[in-house]
XYZ file of C-alpha atoms in Angstrom:
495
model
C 16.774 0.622 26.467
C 13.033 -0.308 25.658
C 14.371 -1.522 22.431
C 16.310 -4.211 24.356
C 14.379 -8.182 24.068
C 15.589 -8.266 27.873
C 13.615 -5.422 28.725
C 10.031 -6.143 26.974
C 10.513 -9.571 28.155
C 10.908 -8.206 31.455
C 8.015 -5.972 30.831
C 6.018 -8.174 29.507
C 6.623 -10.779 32.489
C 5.690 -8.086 35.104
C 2.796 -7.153 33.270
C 1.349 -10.518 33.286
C 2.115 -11.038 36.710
C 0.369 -7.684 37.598
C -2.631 -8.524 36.499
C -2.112 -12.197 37.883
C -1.484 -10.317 41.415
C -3.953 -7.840 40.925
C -6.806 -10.412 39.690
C -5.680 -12.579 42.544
C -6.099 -9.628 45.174
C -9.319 -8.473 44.007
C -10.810 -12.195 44.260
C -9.516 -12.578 47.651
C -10.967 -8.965 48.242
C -14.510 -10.057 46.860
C -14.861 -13.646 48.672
C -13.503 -12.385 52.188
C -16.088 -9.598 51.910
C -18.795 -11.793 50.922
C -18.077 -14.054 53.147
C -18.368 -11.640 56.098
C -21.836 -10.277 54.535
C -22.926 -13.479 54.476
C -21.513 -14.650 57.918
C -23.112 -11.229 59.327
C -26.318 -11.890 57.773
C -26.211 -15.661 58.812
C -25.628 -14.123 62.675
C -28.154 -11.311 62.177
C -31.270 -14.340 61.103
C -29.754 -16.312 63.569
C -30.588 -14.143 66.618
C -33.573 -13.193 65.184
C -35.061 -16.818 64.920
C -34.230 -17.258 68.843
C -35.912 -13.885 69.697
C -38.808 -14.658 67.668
C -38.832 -18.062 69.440
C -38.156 -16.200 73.193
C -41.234 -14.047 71.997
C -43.347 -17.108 71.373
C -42.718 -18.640 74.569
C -43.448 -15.780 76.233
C -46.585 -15.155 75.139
C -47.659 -18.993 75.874
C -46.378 -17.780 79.177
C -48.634 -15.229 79.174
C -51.731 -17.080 78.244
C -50.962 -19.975 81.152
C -50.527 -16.881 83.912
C -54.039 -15.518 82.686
C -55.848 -18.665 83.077
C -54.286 -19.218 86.636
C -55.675 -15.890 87.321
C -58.964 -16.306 86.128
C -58.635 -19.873 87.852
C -60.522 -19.165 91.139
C -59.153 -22.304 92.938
C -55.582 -21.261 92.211
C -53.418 -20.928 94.953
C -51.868 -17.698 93.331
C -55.255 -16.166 94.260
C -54.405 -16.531 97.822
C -53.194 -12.648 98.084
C -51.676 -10.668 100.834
C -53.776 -8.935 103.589
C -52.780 -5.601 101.557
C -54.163 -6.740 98.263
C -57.867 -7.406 99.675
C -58.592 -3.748 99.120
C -58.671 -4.749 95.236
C -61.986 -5.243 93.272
C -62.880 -8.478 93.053
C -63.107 -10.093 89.423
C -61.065 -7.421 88.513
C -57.358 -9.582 88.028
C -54.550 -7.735 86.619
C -52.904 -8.739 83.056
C -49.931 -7.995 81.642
C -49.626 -7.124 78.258
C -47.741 -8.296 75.634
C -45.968 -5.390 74.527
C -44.742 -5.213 78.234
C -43.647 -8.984 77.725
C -41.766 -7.639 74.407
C -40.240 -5.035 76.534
C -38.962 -7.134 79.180
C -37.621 -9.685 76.951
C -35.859 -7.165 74.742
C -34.665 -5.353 77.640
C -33.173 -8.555 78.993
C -30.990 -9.527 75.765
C -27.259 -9.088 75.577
C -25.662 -9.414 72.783
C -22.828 -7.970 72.307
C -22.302 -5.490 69.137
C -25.821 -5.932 68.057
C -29.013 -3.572 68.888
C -32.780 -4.766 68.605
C -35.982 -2.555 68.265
C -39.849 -4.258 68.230
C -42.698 -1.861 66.582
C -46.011 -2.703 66.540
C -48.430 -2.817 63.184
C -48.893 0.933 63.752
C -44.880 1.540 63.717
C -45.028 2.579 67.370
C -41.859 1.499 68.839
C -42.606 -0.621 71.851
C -38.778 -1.541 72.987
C -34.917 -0.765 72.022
C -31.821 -1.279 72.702
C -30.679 1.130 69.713
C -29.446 4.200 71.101
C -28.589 5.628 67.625
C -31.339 8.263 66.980
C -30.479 8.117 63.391
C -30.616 4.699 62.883
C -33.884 4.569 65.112
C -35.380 7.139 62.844
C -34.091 5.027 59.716
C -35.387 1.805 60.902
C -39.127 3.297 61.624
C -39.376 4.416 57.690
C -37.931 1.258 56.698
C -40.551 -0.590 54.419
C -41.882 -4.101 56.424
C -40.908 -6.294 53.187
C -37.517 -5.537 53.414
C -35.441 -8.326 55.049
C -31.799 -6.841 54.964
C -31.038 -3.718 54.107
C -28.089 -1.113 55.180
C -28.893 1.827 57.220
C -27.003 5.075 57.588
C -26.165 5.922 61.898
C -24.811 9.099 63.168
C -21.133 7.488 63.136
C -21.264 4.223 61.363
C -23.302 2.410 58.634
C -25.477 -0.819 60.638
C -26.663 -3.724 58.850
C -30.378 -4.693 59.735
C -32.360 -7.696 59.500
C -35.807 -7.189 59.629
C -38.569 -9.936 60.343
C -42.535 -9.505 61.017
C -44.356 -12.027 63.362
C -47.433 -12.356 65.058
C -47.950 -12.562 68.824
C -51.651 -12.288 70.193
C -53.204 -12.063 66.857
C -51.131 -8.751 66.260
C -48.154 -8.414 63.920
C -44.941 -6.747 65.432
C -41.904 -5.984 63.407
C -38.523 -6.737 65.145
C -35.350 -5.299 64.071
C -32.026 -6.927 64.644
C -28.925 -4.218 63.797
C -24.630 -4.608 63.730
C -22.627 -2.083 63.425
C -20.633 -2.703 59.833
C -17.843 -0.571 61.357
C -16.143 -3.693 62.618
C -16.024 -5.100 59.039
C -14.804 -1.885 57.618
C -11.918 -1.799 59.648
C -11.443 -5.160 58.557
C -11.468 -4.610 54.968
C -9.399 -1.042 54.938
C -6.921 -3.072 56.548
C -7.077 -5.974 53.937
C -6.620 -2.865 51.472
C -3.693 -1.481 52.876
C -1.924 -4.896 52.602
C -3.312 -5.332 49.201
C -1.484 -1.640 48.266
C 2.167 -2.416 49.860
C 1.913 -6.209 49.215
C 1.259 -5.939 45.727
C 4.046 -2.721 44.841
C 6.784 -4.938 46.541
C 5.701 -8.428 44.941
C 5.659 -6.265 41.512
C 9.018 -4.818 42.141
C 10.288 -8.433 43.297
C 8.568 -10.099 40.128
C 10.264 -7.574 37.912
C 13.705 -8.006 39.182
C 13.900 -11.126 39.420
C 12.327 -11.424 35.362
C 15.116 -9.393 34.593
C 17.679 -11.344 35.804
C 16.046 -14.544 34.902
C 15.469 -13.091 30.949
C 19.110 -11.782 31.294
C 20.346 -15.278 32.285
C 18.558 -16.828 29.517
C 19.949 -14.985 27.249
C 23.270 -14.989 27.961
C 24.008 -17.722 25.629
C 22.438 -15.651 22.930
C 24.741 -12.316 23.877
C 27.434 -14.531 23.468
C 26.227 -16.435 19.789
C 25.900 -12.840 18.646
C 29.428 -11.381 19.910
C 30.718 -14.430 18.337
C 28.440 -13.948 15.257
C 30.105 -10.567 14.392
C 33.528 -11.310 14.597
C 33.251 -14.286 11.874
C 33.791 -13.043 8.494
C 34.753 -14.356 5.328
C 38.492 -14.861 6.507
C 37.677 -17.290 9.389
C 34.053 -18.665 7.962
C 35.506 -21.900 9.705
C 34.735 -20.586 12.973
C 31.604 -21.667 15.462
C 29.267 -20.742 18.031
C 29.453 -21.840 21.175
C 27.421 -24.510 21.884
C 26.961 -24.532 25.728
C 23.289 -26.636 26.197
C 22.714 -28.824 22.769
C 19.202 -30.246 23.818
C 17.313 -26.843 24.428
C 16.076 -24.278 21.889
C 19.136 -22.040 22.215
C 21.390 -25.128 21.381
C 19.371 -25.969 18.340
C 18.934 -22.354 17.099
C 23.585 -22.378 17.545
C 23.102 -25.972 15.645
C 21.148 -24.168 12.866
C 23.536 -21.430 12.466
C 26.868 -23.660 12.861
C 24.773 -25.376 9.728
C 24.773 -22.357 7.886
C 28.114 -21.214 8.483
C 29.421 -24.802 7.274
C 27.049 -24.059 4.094
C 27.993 -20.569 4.032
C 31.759 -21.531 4.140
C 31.208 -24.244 1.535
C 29.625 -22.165 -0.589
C 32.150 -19.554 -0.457
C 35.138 -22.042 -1.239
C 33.447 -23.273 -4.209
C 32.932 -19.620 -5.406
C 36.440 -19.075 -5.015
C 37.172 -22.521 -6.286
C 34.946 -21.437 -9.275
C 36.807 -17.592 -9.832
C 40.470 -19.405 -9.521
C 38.925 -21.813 -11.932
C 37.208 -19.704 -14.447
C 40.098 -17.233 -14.199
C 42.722 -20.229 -15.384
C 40.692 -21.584 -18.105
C 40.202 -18.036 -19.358
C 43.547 -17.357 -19.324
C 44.784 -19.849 -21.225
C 43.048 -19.621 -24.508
C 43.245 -16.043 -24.205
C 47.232 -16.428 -23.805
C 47.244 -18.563 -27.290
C 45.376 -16.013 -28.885
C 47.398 -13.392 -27.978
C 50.874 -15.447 -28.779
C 49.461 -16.578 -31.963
C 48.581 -13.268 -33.027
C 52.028 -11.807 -31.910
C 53.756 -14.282 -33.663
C 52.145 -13.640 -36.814
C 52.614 -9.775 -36.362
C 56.191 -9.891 -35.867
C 57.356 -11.565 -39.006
C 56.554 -9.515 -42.302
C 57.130 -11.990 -44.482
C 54.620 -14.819 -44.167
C 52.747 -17.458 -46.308
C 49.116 -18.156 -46.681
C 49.601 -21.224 -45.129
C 51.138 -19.923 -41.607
C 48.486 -17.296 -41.765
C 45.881 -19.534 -41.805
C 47.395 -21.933 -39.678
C 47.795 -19.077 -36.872
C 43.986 -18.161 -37.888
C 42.829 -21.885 -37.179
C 44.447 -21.699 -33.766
C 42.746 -18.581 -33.128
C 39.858 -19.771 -34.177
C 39.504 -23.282 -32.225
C 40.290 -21.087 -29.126
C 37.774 -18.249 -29.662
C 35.531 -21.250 -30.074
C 36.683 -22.462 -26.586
C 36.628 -19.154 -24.815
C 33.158 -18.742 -26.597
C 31.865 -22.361 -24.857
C 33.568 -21.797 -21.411
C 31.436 -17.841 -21.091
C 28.256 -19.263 -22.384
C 28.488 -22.467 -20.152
C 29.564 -19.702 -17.370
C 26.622 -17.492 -18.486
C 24.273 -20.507 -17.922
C 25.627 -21.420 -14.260
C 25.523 -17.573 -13.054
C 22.031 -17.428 -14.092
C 20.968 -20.317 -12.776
C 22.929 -19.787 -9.515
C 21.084 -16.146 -9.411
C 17.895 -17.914 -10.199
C 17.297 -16.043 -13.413
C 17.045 -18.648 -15.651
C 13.636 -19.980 -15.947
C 12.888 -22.922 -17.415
C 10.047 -22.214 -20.214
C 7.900 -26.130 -19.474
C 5.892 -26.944 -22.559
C 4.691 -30.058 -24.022
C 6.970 -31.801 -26.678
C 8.379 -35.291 -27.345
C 11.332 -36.868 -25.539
C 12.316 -39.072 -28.591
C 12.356 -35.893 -31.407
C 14.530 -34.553 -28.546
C 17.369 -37.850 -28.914
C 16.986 -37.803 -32.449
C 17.533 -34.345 -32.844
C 20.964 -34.367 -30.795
C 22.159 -37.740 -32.202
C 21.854 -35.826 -35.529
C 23.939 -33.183 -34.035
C 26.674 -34.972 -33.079
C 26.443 -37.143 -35.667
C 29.589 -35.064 -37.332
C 31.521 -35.148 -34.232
C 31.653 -38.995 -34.331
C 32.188 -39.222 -37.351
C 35.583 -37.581 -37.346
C 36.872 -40.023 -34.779
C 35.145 -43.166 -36.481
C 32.506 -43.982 -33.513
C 29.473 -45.319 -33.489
C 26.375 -44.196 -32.333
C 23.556 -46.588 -31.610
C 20.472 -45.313 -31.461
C 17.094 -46.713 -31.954
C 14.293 -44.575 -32.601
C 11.948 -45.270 -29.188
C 7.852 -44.886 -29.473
C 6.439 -41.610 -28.454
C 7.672 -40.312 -25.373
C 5.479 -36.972 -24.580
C 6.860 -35.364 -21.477
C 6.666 -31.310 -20.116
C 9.821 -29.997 -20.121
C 11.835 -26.876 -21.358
C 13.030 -28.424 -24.773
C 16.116 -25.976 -25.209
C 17.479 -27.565 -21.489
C 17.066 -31.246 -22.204
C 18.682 -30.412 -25.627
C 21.931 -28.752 -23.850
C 21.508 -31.799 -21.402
C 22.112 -34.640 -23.814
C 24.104 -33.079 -26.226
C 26.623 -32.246 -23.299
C 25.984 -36.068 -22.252
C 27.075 -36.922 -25.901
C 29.976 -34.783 -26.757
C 31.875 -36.286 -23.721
C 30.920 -39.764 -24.251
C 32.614 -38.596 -28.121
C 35.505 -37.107 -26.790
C 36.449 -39.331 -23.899
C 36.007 -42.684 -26.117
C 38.228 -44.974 -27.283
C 38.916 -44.627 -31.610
C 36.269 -46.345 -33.311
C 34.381 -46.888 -29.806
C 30.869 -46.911 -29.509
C 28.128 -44.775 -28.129
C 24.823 -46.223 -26.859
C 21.490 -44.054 -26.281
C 18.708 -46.062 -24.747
C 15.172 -44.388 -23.470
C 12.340 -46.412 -21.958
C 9.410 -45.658 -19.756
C 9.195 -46.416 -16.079
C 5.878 -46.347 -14.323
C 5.530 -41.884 -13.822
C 9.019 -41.370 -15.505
C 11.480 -41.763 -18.515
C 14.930 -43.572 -17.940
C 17.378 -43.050 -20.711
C 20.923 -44.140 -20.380
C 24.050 -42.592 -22.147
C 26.528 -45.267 -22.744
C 30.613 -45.298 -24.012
C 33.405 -47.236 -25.153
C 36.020 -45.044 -23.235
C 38.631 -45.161 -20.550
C 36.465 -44.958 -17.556
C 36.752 -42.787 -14.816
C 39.085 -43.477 -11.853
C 37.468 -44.215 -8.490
C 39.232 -41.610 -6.879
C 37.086 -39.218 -9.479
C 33.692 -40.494 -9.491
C 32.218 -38.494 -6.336
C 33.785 -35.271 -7.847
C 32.785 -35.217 -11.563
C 29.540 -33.758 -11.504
C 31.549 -30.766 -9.805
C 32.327 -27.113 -11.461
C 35.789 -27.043 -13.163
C 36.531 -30.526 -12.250
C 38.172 -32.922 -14.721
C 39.443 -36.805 -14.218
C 43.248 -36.625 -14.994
C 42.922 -39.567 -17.361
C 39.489 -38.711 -19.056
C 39.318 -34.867 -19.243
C 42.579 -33.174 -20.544
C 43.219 -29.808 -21.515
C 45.486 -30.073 -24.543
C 43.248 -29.953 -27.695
C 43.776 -33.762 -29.567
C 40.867 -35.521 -30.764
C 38.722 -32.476 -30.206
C 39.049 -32.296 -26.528
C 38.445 -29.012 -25.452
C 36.285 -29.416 -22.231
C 37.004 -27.480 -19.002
C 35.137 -29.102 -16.602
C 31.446 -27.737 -16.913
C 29.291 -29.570 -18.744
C 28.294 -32.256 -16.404
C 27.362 -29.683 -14.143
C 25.207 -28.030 -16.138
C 23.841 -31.086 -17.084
C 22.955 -32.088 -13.600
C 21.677 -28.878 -12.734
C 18.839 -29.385 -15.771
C 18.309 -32.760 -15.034
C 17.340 -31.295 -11.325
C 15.048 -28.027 -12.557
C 13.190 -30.954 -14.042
C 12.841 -32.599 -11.191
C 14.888 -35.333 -12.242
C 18.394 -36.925 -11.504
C 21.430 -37.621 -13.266
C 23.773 -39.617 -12.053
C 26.876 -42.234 -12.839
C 25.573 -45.756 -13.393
C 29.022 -47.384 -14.102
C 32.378 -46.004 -14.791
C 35.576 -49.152 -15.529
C 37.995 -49.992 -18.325
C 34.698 -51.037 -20.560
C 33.505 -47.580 -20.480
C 30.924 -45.355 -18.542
C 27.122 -45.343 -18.576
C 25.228 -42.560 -17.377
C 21.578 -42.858 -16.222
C 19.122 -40.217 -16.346
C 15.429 -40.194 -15.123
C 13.001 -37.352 -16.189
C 9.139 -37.298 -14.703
C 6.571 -37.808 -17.527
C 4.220 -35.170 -16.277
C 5.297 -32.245 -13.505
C 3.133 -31.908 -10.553
């Protein structure tokens, strides 16, 4: 099941979006509890500025009541009847740790507690009725400005802040319970741990059926895929969306069914082919020799007559393996051209010369004019098969006491050389096809064995086939009733 593309995809999508989700969570986690730290602590200065500034004002308070009773013209001197028994010079002051008191005493703020201690850490007023947290908040150390304190219940976040009223320095302590913001956040994580399940188990089924729709076209290429075989090679994938990357990837195997199915015709094209030319030399062979078996009585001359006949078609069957040998290696891709330096003239000479015997039989003329040095990398036994095959047809197929022409000249990085006869031409109905396997023109390539003309359809395709190892072409230049002209072009040095 795990083996399955639709699963890992699926996997894989719900693992990214877990840790999209998850990441996502824990950053709104983090910023909405910062932000309510900060927003806590923002409240806790707050109201600790303002009772710092309530302190101040009381204390200028303070100092004004003092000098109206020192003040001996003030009418707040004017006491009751019951108030002459006091001292005179003797006024009463109050302090300011009795203003603290009152003013602390006097603040309501909801959710938050406040405790004053003097330089000594004497606690002079509260509204903390946490003994822990009172404890806690006498032992904290006066440079600390927030800080989180341990209560009997809860956990409080403090603000402490030192300032100096009358010359003395009093620490004030403003404290909120954090329980509030707990709450808050437990409840954020409870979300977090259904939310995030379900959203996972969403995600996930709805990967898999997205990954299982996407592939659909591919389940169906591949049922599709298995039932062609090499009796219905013409069939095709379905080709449902041509512009995405499914419809190109059923494009691209379409392609190499057509290939595949070309391919396989021509093999059988080549087997029926081989198998027929085989056949029929073998067939002579074996009615020659049976005729000259069953009659005893024989001369020389219809022995060797039978003998010849053998002979010419061993010779044939001996061409068509070797030129059948050469195609089955090169189709395999075990024939390796050997690339060495040599000389593209020696090469013309040298098969001229070959031929020269050939021609000579059936009165043509070659023309040939020995070209300047012509140094080229190539495999030398190749080109040799390449021009003599170019030169035994332009022999066979040419007119009595025709001519052959054999030009080579030198074109900027490559060699041209052109291959030129007297002969019949080729039709026009022919010229696409003779470069093919086993393919002969019905008027220029016969079977029967006159004038020498024992080809079987091969030798132009070898011939191309060299011509491209060496990264060159060969191709038909002109075929009509003044004869044909081949053209071939070779690169000077291989890259």
């Amino acid at each position: 099941m795990l083996n399955s593309i639709r699963a890992q995809l699926t996997l894989w999508y719900m693992g990214i979006m877990a840790l999209v989700i998850i990441a996502s969570a824990a950053a709104i986690y983090l910023l909405v509890a910062r932000n309510l730290s900060r927003t806590v602590d923002e409240n806790l200065t707050e109201i600790g500025q303002s009772i710092e500034a309530n302190l101040h004002n009381e204390e200028a308070d303070l100092v004004a009541e003092r000098l109206m009773l020192l003040d001996p013209n003030s009418k707040e001197r004017d006491e009751p009847e019951e108030d002459e028994q006091k001292k005179p010079n003797e006024p009463e002051f109050q302090t300011i740790e009795d203003a603290i008191s009152e003013e602390i005493s006097d603040l309501r703020f909801r959710a938050y507690g406040f405790t004053v201690l003097d330089q000594n850490g004497k606690l002079i007023a509260a509204t903390v009725a946490d003994i822990k947290l009172l404890d806690a908040l006498e032992k904290l150390p006066e440079t600390s400005s927030f800080a989180d304190v341990a209560g009997v219940d809860t956990v409080f976040r403090v603000h402490r802040r030192t300032f100096i009223l009358e010359g003395k320095p009093f620490r004030l302590s403003v404290t909120r319970s954090t329980a509030e913001q707990t709450d808050f956040l437990s409840s954020l994580r409870k979300v977090f741990s259904i939310s995030i399940p379900v959203a996972l188990l969403l995600t996930g089924l709805s990967g898999y059926f997205l990954v299982r729709r996407s592939l659909a076209p591919v389940v169906s290429m591949s049922e599709q895929a298995a039932k062609i075989g090499s009796s219905n090679l013409n069939e095709r994938l379905p080709v449902k969306k041509e512009n995405d990357e499914l419809g190109e990837l059923a494009h691209a195997f379409n392609a190499l069914l057509s290939r595949l199915e070309s391919s396989f015709e021509q093999q059988k094209r080549f087997m029926a082919d081989a198998s027929h030319e085989l056949r029929t030399p073998l067939a002579i062979v074996r009615g020659e020799a049976e005729v000259a078996l069953l009659k005893e009585d024989r001369t020389a001359d219809e022995y060797r007559e039978s003998l010849s006949i053998v002979h010419d078609e061993s010779r044939r069957l001996s061409k068509i393996v070797e030129d059948l040998f050469i195609l089955a290696r090169a189709d395999s891709g075990q024939l390796k051209p050997q690339f060495e330096p040599v000389y593209l003239d020696e090469i013309l000479a040298e098969c001229v010369r070959a031929v020269a015997t050939l021609a000579e039989k059936r009165d043509i003329t070659i023309e040939f004019l020995p070209a300047a040095e012509m140094p080229i990398i190539c495999d030398e036994m190749l080109l040799h098969r390449l021009f003599l095959n170019l030169l035994d047809n332009a022999i066979k197929y040419n007119r009595e006491g025709g001519t052959v022409s054999i030009a080579a000249e030198s074109a900027e990085n490559n060699y041209a050389v052109t291959v030129s006869d007297t002969g019949l031409g080729i039709a026009s109905e022919d010229k696409a096809r003779i470069f093919d396997r086993f393919y002969r023109a019905d008027k220029a390539r016969s079977r029967d064995n006159t004038n020498g003309k024992h080809g079987v359809g091969l030798g132009l395709a070898i011939a191309a086939w060299i011509a491209y190892v060496h990264s060159g072409t060969l191709r038909l230049a002109r075929s009509d009733s003044e004869g044909s002209q081949f053209f071939i072009e070779l690169p000077i040095n291989r890259s």
